[in-house]
Amino acid sequence: MEKIIVITLLFLNWNGDIKQESFEIFESCDTWFHTNVRVHERKQRKVFSNHYYHTYEGKQVIGYICSDSLPQ
């Protein structure tokens, strides 16, 4: 039997809170992330901000956790 892999995406809400969304995936973590999360270049660069940002389904992703168990 194959292990279930769970990916948890971390999103930054408009009010500064961090929200997480977890779901099962059926491929490697790296493959899923690079296939489903888009990388965008910031046209207006600000001091102390990244030149790139990542989105998934229109939401800005600030990190992810991928494991064979749900995050606590």
PDB file of C-alpha atoms in Angstrom, residues 37-71:
ATOM      1  CA  VAL A  37       2.369  26.882  -7.716  1.00  0.00           C
ATOM      2  CA  ARG A  38       3.187  29.784 -10.022  1.00  0.00           C
ATOM      3  CA  VAL A  39       6.201  32.054  -9.634  1.00  0.00           C
ATOM      4  CA  HIS A  40       5.757  35.757 -10.431  1.00  0.00           C
ATOM      5  CA  GLU A  41       8.370  38.501 -10.650  1.00  0.00           C
ATOM      6  CA  ARG A  42       7.659  41.740  -8.792  1.00  0.00           C
ATOM      7  CA  LYS A  43       7.752  44.656 -11.223  1.00  0.00           C
ATOM      8  CA  GLN A  44       7.908  47.260  -8.432  1.00  0.00           C
ATOM      9  CA  ARG A  45      10.714  46.203  -6.120  1.00  0.00           C
ATOM     10  CA  LYS A  46      10.712  47.506  -2.568  1.00  0.00           C
ATOM     11  CA  VAL A  47      13.467  47.498   0.027  1.00  0.00           C
ATOM     12  CA  PHE A  48      13.506  44.237   2.051  1.00  0.00           C
ATOM     13  CA  SER A  49      11.015  42.446  -0.221  1.00  0.00           C
ATOM     14  CA  ASN A  50      11.601  39.439  -2.446  1.00  0.00           C
ATOM     15  CA  HIS A  51      11.928  39.883  -6.183  1.00  0.00           C
ATOM     16  CA  TYR A  52       9.565  36.947  -6.696  1.00  0.00           C
ATOM     17  CA  TYR A  53       6.357  35.705  -5.103  1.00  0.00           C
ATOM     18  CA  HIS A  54       4.379  32.472  -5.424  1.00  0.00           C
ATOM     19  CA  THR A  55       0.638  31.899  -5.906  1.00  0.00           C
ATOM     20  CA  TYR A  56      -1.735  28.941  -5.824  1.00  0.00           C
ATOM     21  CA  GLU A  57      -5.323  29.445  -7.003  1.00  0.00           C
ATOM     22  CA  GLY A  58      -4.926  33.216  -6.741  1.00  0.00           C
ATOM     23  CA  LYS A  59      -3.622  33.160  -3.152  1.00  0.00           C
ATOM     24  CA  GLN A  60      -0.078  34.202  -2.238  1.00  0.00           C
ATOM     25  CA  VAL A  61       1.896  31.238  -0.858  1.00  0.00           C
ATOM     26  CA  ILE A  62       4.517  32.047   1.781  1.00  0.00           C
ATOM     27  CA  GLY A  63       5.603  28.483   2.517  1.00  0.00           C
ATOM     28  CA  TYR A  64       4.687  24.820   2.471  1.00  0.00           C
ATOM     29  CA  ILE A  65       5.074  21.610   4.446  1.00  0.00           C
ATOM     30  CA  CYS A  66       4.959  18.217   2.796  1.00  0.00           C
ATOM     31  CA  SER A  67       4.806  15.003   4.836  1.00  0.00           C
ATOM     32  CA  ASP A  68       3.139  11.618   5.227  1.00  0.00           C
ATOM     33  CA  SER A  69       1.204  12.937   8.240  1.00  0.00           C
ATOM     34  CA  LEU A  70      -1.086  15.914   8.886  1.00  0.00           C
ATOM     35  CA  PRO A  71       0.527  18.926  10.572  1.00  0.00           C
TER      36      PRO A  71
END
